[in-house]
Amino acid sequence: MDSAERLIESARELLWERGYVGTSPRAVQERAGAGQGSMYHHFRGKPDLALAAMRRNSAELRAQAEAQLSSGETAFDRLGTYLLRERDPLRGCRVGRMAMDPDVVADETLRQPVRETFDWLRGRLTEIVAEGVAAGELRAGLDPSDTAAAVAAVVQGGYVLARAAGSRQPFDEAVRGAMGLLDAARPATG
Amino acid sequence: MDSAERLIESARELLWERGYVGTSPRAVQERAGAGQGSMYHHFRGKPDLALAAMRRNSAELRAQAEAQLSSGETAFDRLGTYLLRERDPLRGCRVGRMAMDPDVVADETLRQPVRETFDWLRGRLTEIVAEGVAAGELRAGLDPSDTAAAVAAVVQGGYVLARAAGSRQPFDEAVRGAMGLLDAARPATG
DNA sequence: GTCTATAGCCAGATAGAC
DNA sequence: GTCTATCTGGCTATAGAC
């Protein structure tokens, strides 16, 4: 693994742990075992390196989510696979975390990978809910787009509750709660 | 309003806008129109001032939430009042934001007001869901604690989605989605 | 209570040697 | 490509005068 690669990987980790504001080029270099000169040779500066790291984080998240969202027979199963997948709630979401960072949100370029990731996720969830409704598996009154946003929000909000509590319990409760509500929206049981 | 008061108010605003890591004592002093000496006379340092500001943010949030959670005839109405209350999603939550801050989460003292706020909120929501279930207004299978966590998470996650999108739309969708799912959990309509 | 001075360290970046 | 030197300025805090 060359220097540029190690710098990106280190930036990925630090952005996840400490956010954009809390991550310094110095700290990234140190973790990567690279010097100042190396970093500024490969990247224009902090925003440039962070962008490369964030794009990789986004791609990774999307690949994982897609795997879960396409796994399961029914729409309800696929939503369940996504919601109940094993996560580390106290670590939070490596992409969603960036949305709380003032310097990321203020910069259109830096925000782009974050925006695209969640646009895609909500779109994908919307499709699945719509399939469920079309198949009569979820009640007809359910708005696919709204329901999809709620599902995505439960996961992101679950991270907030878990980190606030210092325990994964609120996260687990929140996703179970979402599953319970989705279950209530099944005509067969509702 | 004296200096100490202005410092706390300025810290409140900056913590909301930029988080703990992104807020410097210098910036707080500048916004408050107070000097170094004044700040370090009234507070031991950055953590001490931040703690005072966070406690006030927590108290304010709790008072607002309690007002909404006690407004409405039925449990379903009270949850609706809470979820659909007017918010500024792009600004995010002044308490939940702190849960994403590494230096806050790492320090038990700083995390305390954040933890207490969400412990209280989830507890309060749990009571309301339990009342709804007991009254036959929400289906019996619904777990009060899990459902409460899901409701709280939708709001916190809605902020993440809105800030990622640069638009309040995903937030509004998420809370409408949550309302739709709660509606599906009413025996009368489900 | 508030001011100014001072301190040591870090952020973020540039320049030029190798 | 990577190194070291250097720069400006901000962070967080302390000390002592007023």
Short mmCIF file of N, CA and C in Angstrom, two decimals, chain B residues 80-187:
data_model
loop_
_atom_site.label_atom_id
_atom_site.label_comp_id
_atom_site.label_asym_id
_atom_site.label_seq_id
_atom_site.Cartn_x
_atom_site.Cartn_y
_atom_site.Cartn_z
N GLY B 80 -48.45 12.83 17.61
CA GLY B 80 -48.53 13.65 16.40
C GLY B 80 -48.11 15.09 16.65
N THR B 81 -48.55 15.64 17.77
CA THR B 81 -48.16 17.01 18.11
C THR B 81 -46.65 17.12 18.24
N TYR B 82 -46.08 16.11 18.87
CA TYR B 82 -44.62 16.12 19.03
C TYR B 82 -43.91 15.98 17.68
N LEU B 83 -44.31 15.00 16.91
CA LEU B 83 -43.63 14.74 15.63
C LEU B 83 -43.80 15.87 14.63
N LEU B 84 -44.98 16.43 14.59
CA LEU B 84 -45.29 17.41 13.53
C LEU B 84 -45.07 18.86 13.95
N ARG B 85 -44.60 19.05 15.13
CA ARG B 85 -44.30 20.41 15.59
C ARG B 85 -43.34 21.10 14.60
N GLU B 86 -43.47 22.41 14.48
CA GLU B 86 -42.60 23.15 13.57
C GLU B 86 -41.15 23.12 14.06
N ARG B 87 -40.27 22.71 13.17
CA ARG B 87 -38.84 22.68 13.49
C ARG B 87 -38.04 23.31 12.36
N ASP B 88 -36.76 23.52 12.62
CA ASP B 88 -35.85 23.99 11.58
C ASP B 88 -34.84 22.88 11.32
N PRO B 89 -35.19 21.94 10.44
CA PRO B 89 -34.41 20.71 10.30
C PRO B 89 -32.95 20.95 9.89
N LEU B 90 -32.70 21.99 9.13
CA LEU B 90 -31.33 22.23 8.67
C LEU B 90 -30.42 22.68 9.82
N ARG B 91 -31.04 23.16 10.86
CA ARG B 91 -30.26 23.57 12.03
C ARG B 91 -29.91 22.36 12.91
N GLY B 92 -30.73 21.36 12.85
CA GLY B 92 -30.47 20.17 13.66
C GLY B 92 -30.94 20.34 15.08
N CYS B 93 -30.63 19.35 15.90
CA CYS B 93 -31.04 19.34 17.30
C CYS B 93 -29.90 19.83 18.18
N ARG B 94 -30.20 20.79 19.04
CA ARG B 94 -29.15 21.39 19.85
C ARG B 94 -28.59 20.44 20.90
N VAL B 95 -29.32 19.39 21.21
CA VAL B 95 -28.80 18.41 22.17
C VAL B 95 -28.24 17.19 21.42
N GLY B 96 -29.01 16.68 20.47
CA GLY B 96 -28.57 15.50 19.72
C GLY B 96 -27.25 15.72 19.01
N ARG B 97 -27.03 16.95 18.58
CA ARG B 97 -25.79 17.28 17.90
C ARG B 97 -24.56 16.92 18.73
N MET B 98 -24.69 17.12 20.03
CA MET B 98 -23.57 16.87 20.94
C MET B 98 -23.17 15.40 20.98
N ALA B 99 -24.13 14.52 20.67
CA ALA B 99 -23.85 13.08 20.72
C ALA B 99 -22.90 12.65 19.61
N MET B 100 -22.74 13.49 18.61
CA MET B 100 -21.82 13.16 17.52
C MET B 100 -20.43 13.71 17.77
N ASP B 101 -20.28 14.43 18.88
CA ASP B 101 -19.01 15.07 19.15
C ASP B 101 -18.10 14.15 19.97
N PRO B 102 -16.94 13.80 19.44
CA PRO B 102 -16.08 12.83 20.12
C PRO B 102 -15.65 13.27 21.51
N ASP B 103 -15.35 14.56 21.68
CA ASP B 103 -14.88 15.03 22.98
C ASP B 103 -16.00 15.07 24.02
N VAL B 104 -17.24 15.19 23.56
CA VAL B 104 -18.37 15.17 24.49
C VAL B 104 -18.65 13.74 24.94
N VAL B 105 -18.70 12.85 23.96
CA VAL B 105 -19.02 11.45 24.26
C VAL B 105 -17.94 10.81 25.14
N ALA B 106 -16.70 11.25 24.94
CA ALA B 106 -15.59 10.65 25.68
C ALA B 106 -15.56 11.11 27.14
N ASP B 107 -16.21 12.23 27.44
CA ASP B 107 -16.17 12.79 28.78
C ASP B 107 -17.51 12.58 29.49
N GLU B 108 -17.49 11.78 30.52
CA GLU B 108 -18.72 11.41 31.22
C GLU B 108 -19.50 12.64 31.70
N THR B 109 -18.79 13.63 32.19
CA THR B 109 -19.43 14.85 32.69
C THR B 109 -20.13 15.62 31.58
N LEU B 110 -19.44 15.77 30.45
CA LEU B 110 -20.03 16.52 29.34
C LEU B 110 -21.19 15.76 28.72
N ARG B 111 -21.10 14.44 28.71
CA ARG B 111 -22.16 13.64 28.09
C ARG B 111 -23.42 13.58 28.94
N GLN B 112 -23.27 13.80 30.22
CA GLN B 112 -24.40 13.64 31.14
C GLN B 112 -25.69 14.36 30.73
N PRO B 113 -25.64 15.67 30.44
CA PRO B 113 -26.90 16.33 30.06
C PRO B 113 -27.52 15.75 28.79
N VAL B 114 -26.68 15.30 27.87
CA VAL B 114 -27.17 14.70 26.63
C VAL B 114 -27.88 13.38 26.95
N ARG B 115 -27.21 12.56 27.75
CA ARG B 115 -27.78 11.27 28.14
C ARG B 115 -29.11 11.46 28.87
N GLU B 116 -29.10 12.35 29.84
CA GLU B 116 -30.31 12.56 30.64
C GLU B 116 -31.48 13.05 29.79
N THR B 117 -31.19 13.93 28.85
CA THR B 117 -32.26 14.46 28.00
C THR B 117 -32.93 13.34 27.20
N PHE B 118 -32.14 12.50 26.59
CA PHE B 118 -32.74 11.45 25.76
C PHE B 118 -33.29 10.30 26.59
N ASP B 119 -32.71 10.06 27.75
CA ASP B 119 -33.31 9.08 28.66
C ASP B 119 -34.72 9.55 29.03
N TRP B 120 -34.80 10.82 29.37
CA TRP B 120 -36.11 11.37 29.75
C TRP B 120 -37.08 11.31 28.58
N LEU B 121 -36.62 11.74 27.39
CA LEU B 121 -37.51 11.78 26.22
C LEU B 121 -38.04 10.38 25.88
N ARG B 122 -37.14 9.41 25.86
CA ARG B 122 -37.59 8.05 25.54
C ARG B 122 -38.55 7.53 26.60
N GLY B 123 -38.28 7.88 27.84
CA GLY B 123 -39.18 7.47 28.92
C GLY B 123 -40.56 8.08 28.78
N ARG B 124 -40.57 9.35 28.45
CA ARG B 124 -41.84 10.06 28.30
C ARG B 124 -42.64 9.50 27.12
N LEU B 125 -41.94 9.24 26.01
CA LEU B 125 -42.61 8.67 24.84
C LEU B 125 -43.11 7.26 25.13
N THR B 126 -42.33 6.53 25.92
CA THR B 126 -42.74 5.17 26.30
C THR B 126 -44.06 5.19 27.06
N GLU B 127 -44.19 6.12 28.01
CA GLU B 127 -45.42 6.26 28.77
C GLU B 127 -46.62 6.49 27.86
N ILE B 128 -46.42 7.39 26.88
CA ILE B 128 -47.53 7.75 26.00
C ILE B 128 -47.95 6.57 25.12
N VAL B 129 -46.96 5.87 24.58
CA VAL B 129 -47.28 4.70 23.77
C VAL B 129 -48.00 3.66 24.64
N ALA B 130 -47.50 3.48 25.87
CA ALA B 130 -48.13 2.50 26.77
C ALA B 130 -49.58 2.89 27.07
N GLU B 131 -49.83 4.18 27.26
CA GLU B 131 -51.20 4.65 27.47
C GLU B 131 -52.07 4.34 26.27
N GLY B 132 -51.51 4.59 25.06
CA GLY B 132 -52.25 4.31 23.84
C GLY B 132 -52.60 2.84 23.71
N VAL B 133 -51.65 1.98 24.07
CA VAL B 133 -51.89 0.54 24.01
C VAL B 133 -52.95 0.14 25.03
N ALA B 134 -52.80 0.68 26.25
CA ALA B 134 -53.74 0.35 27.33
C ALA B 134 -55.16 0.79 26.98
N ALA B 135 -55.25 1.90 26.27
CA ALA B 135 -56.56 2.44 25.90
C ALA B 135 -57.14 1.74 24.67
N GLY B 136 -56.38 0.81 24.11
CA GLY B 136 -56.86 0.13 22.90
C GLY B 136 -56.79 1.01 21.67
N GLU B 137 -56.00 2.09 21.80
CA GLU B 137 -55.88 3.05 20.72
C GLU B 137 -54.76 2.64 19.78
N LEU B 138 -53.80 1.93 20.32
CA LEU B 138 -52.71 1.35 19.52
C LEU B 138 -52.72 -0.16 19.77
N ARG B 139 -52.36 -0.89 18.75
CA ARG B 139 -52.48 -2.36 18.87
C ARG B 139 -51.65 -2.94 20.02
N ALA B 140 -52.11 -4.00 20.59
CA ALA B 140 -51.52 -4.58 21.80
C ALA B 140 -50.11 -5.09 21.57
N GLY B 141 -49.79 -5.51 20.34
CA GLY B 141 -48.48 -6.09 20.06
C GLY B 141 -47.33 -5.09 20.09
N LEU B 142 -47.68 -3.82 20.09
CA LEU B 142 -46.66 -2.77 20.02
C LEU B 142 -45.87 -2.67 21.33
N ASP B 143 -44.54 -2.80 21.25
CA ASP B 143 -43.72 -2.63 22.44
C ASP B 143 -43.52 -1.14 22.71
N PRO B 144 -43.97 -0.66 23.88
CA PRO B 144 -43.90 0.78 24.15
C PRO B 144 -42.49 1.34 24.08
N SER B 145 -41.54 0.65 24.69
CA SER B 145 -40.17 1.15 24.75
C SER B 145 -39.53 1.19 23.36
N ASP B 146 -39.71 0.12 22.61
CA ASP B 146 -39.15 0.06 21.25
C ASP B 146 -39.79 1.11 20.35
N THR B 147 -41.09 1.23 20.44
CA THR B 147 -41.78 2.20 19.60
C THR B 147 -41.35 3.62 19.94
N ALA B 148 -41.20 3.87 21.25
CA ALA B 148 -40.76 5.20 21.68
C ALA B 148 -39.38 5.52 21.13
N ALA B 149 -38.48 4.56 21.20
CA ALA B 149 -37.13 4.78 20.68
C ALA B 149 -37.18 5.07 19.18
N ALA B 150 -38.05 4.36 18.48
CA ALA B 150 -38.18 4.57 17.04
C ALA B 150 -38.66 5.98 16.74
N VAL B 151 -39.63 6.45 17.52
CA VAL B 151 -40.17 7.81 17.30
C VAL B 151 -39.08 8.86 17.55
N ALA B 152 -38.36 8.69 18.65
CA ALA B 152 -37.29 9.64 18.95
C ALA B 152 -36.21 9.59 17.86
N ALA B 153 -35.91 8.39 17.38
CA ALA B 153 -34.87 8.23 16.37
C ALA B 153 -35.27 8.85 15.04
N VAL B 154 -36.55 8.77 14.70
CA VAL B 154 -37.00 9.36 13.43
C VAL B 154 -36.71 10.86 13.41
N VAL B 155 -36.95 11.52 14.52
CA VAL B 155 -36.70 12.96 14.57
C VAL B 155 -35.20 13.25 14.44
N GLN B 156 -34.40 12.56 15.26
CA GLN B 156 -32.96 12.79 15.21
C GLN B 156 -32.37 12.41 13.85
N GLY B 157 -32.83 11.31 13.31
CA GLY B 157 -32.34 10.88 11.99
C GLY B 157 -32.84 11.78 10.88
N GLY B 158 -34.03 12.33 11.07
CA GLY B 158 -34.57 13.27 10.08
C GLY B 158 -33.65 14.48 9.91
N TYR B 159 -33.09 14.93 11.02
CA TYR B 159 -32.13 16.04 10.94
C TYR B 159 -30.92 15.66 10.08
N VAL B 160 -30.43 14.46 10.29
CA VAL B 160 -29.26 14.00 9.52
C VAL B 160 -29.59 13.99 8.02
N LEU B 161 -30.74 13.43 7.68
CA LEU B 161 -31.12 13.34 6.27
C LEU B 161 -31.31 14.72 5.65
N ALA B 162 -31.91 15.63 6.42
CA ALA B 162 -32.15 16.98 5.90
C ALA B 162 -30.85 17.72 5.67
N ARG B 163 -29.95 17.62 6.63
CA ARG B 163 -28.67 18.32 6.49
C ARG B 163 -27.84 17.71 5.36
N ALA B 164 -27.94 16.41 5.19
CA ALA B 164 -27.22 15.76 4.09
C ALA B 164 -27.76 16.24 2.75
N ALA B 165 -29.07 16.40 2.69
CA ALA B 165 -29.71 16.80 1.43
C ALA B 165 -29.63 18.30 1.19
N GLY B 166 -29.38 19.05 2.23
CA GLY B 166 -29.41 20.51 2.11
C GLY B 166 -30.83 21.02 1.93
N SER B 167 -31.78 20.25 2.42
CA SER B 167 -33.20 20.57 2.25
C SER B 167 -34.00 19.98 3.39
N ARG B 168 -35.07 20.65 3.79
CA ARG B 168 -35.88 20.12 4.89
C ARG B 168 -36.77 18.97 4.45
N GLN B 169 -36.87 18.76 3.15
CA GLN B 169 -37.81 17.76 2.64
C GLN B 169 -37.67 16.36 3.27
N PRO B 170 -36.46 15.80 3.32
CA PRO B 170 -36.35 14.46 3.92
C PRO B 170 -36.82 14.40 5.36
N PHE B 171 -36.62 15.49 6.10
CA PHE B 171 -37.11 15.53 7.48
C PHE B 171 -38.63 15.44 7.50
N ASP B 172 -39.25 16.26 6.67
CA ASP B 172 -40.71 16.27 6.63
C ASP B 172 -41.26 14.91 6.20
N GLU B 173 -40.60 14.31 5.24
CA GLU B 173 -41.02 12.98 4.79
C GLU B 173 -40.91 11.96 5.93
N ALA B 174 -39.80 12.03 6.64
CA ALA B 174 -39.56 11.05 7.71
C ALA B 174 -40.63 11.13 8.80
N VAL B 175 -40.97 12.35 9.23
CA VAL B 175 -41.98 12.45 10.29
C VAL B 175 -43.37 12.06 9.75
N ARG B 176 -43.65 12.41 8.50
CA ARG B 176 -44.92 11.95 7.91
C ARG B 176 -44.93 10.43 7.81
N GLY B 177 -43.79 9.87 7.44
CA GLY B 177 -43.68 8.41 7.36
C GLY B 177 -43.94 7.76 8.71
N ALA B 178 -43.38 8.36 9.75
CA ALA B 178 -43.59 7.82 11.10
C ALA B 178 -45.06 7.92 11.49
N MET B 179 -45.69 9.03 11.14
CA MET B 179 -47.11 9.18 11.43
C MET B 179 -47.93 8.12 10.69
N GLY B 180 -47.54 7.86 9.45
CA GLY B 180 -48.24 6.85 8.66
C GLY B 180 -48.13 5.46 9.29
N LEU B 181 -46.96 5.16 9.80
CA LEU B 181 -46.75 3.85 10.42
C LEU B 181 -47.50 3.75 11.74
N LEU B 182 -47.50 4.85 12.50
CA LEU B 182 -48.26 4.84 13.76
C LEU B 182 -49.75 4.68 13.46
N ASP B 183 -50.18 5.33 12.39
CA ASP B 183 -51.58 5.22 12.00
C ASP B 183 -51.94 3.77 11.65
N ALA B 184 -50.96 3.10 11.02
CA ALA B 184 -51.18 1.69 10.65
C ALA B 184 -51.27 0.80 11.89
N ALA B 185 -50.76 1.31 13.00
CA ALA B 185 -50.77 0.52 14.24
C ALA B 185 -52.01 0.77 15.07
N ARG B 186 -52.98 1.53 14.51
CA ARG B 186 -54.25 1.76 15.22
C ARG B 186 -55.23 0.66 14.85
N PRO B 187 -55.74 -0.03 15.82
CA PRO B 187 -56.65 -1.14 15.54
C PRO B 187 -57.83 -0.71 14.67
#
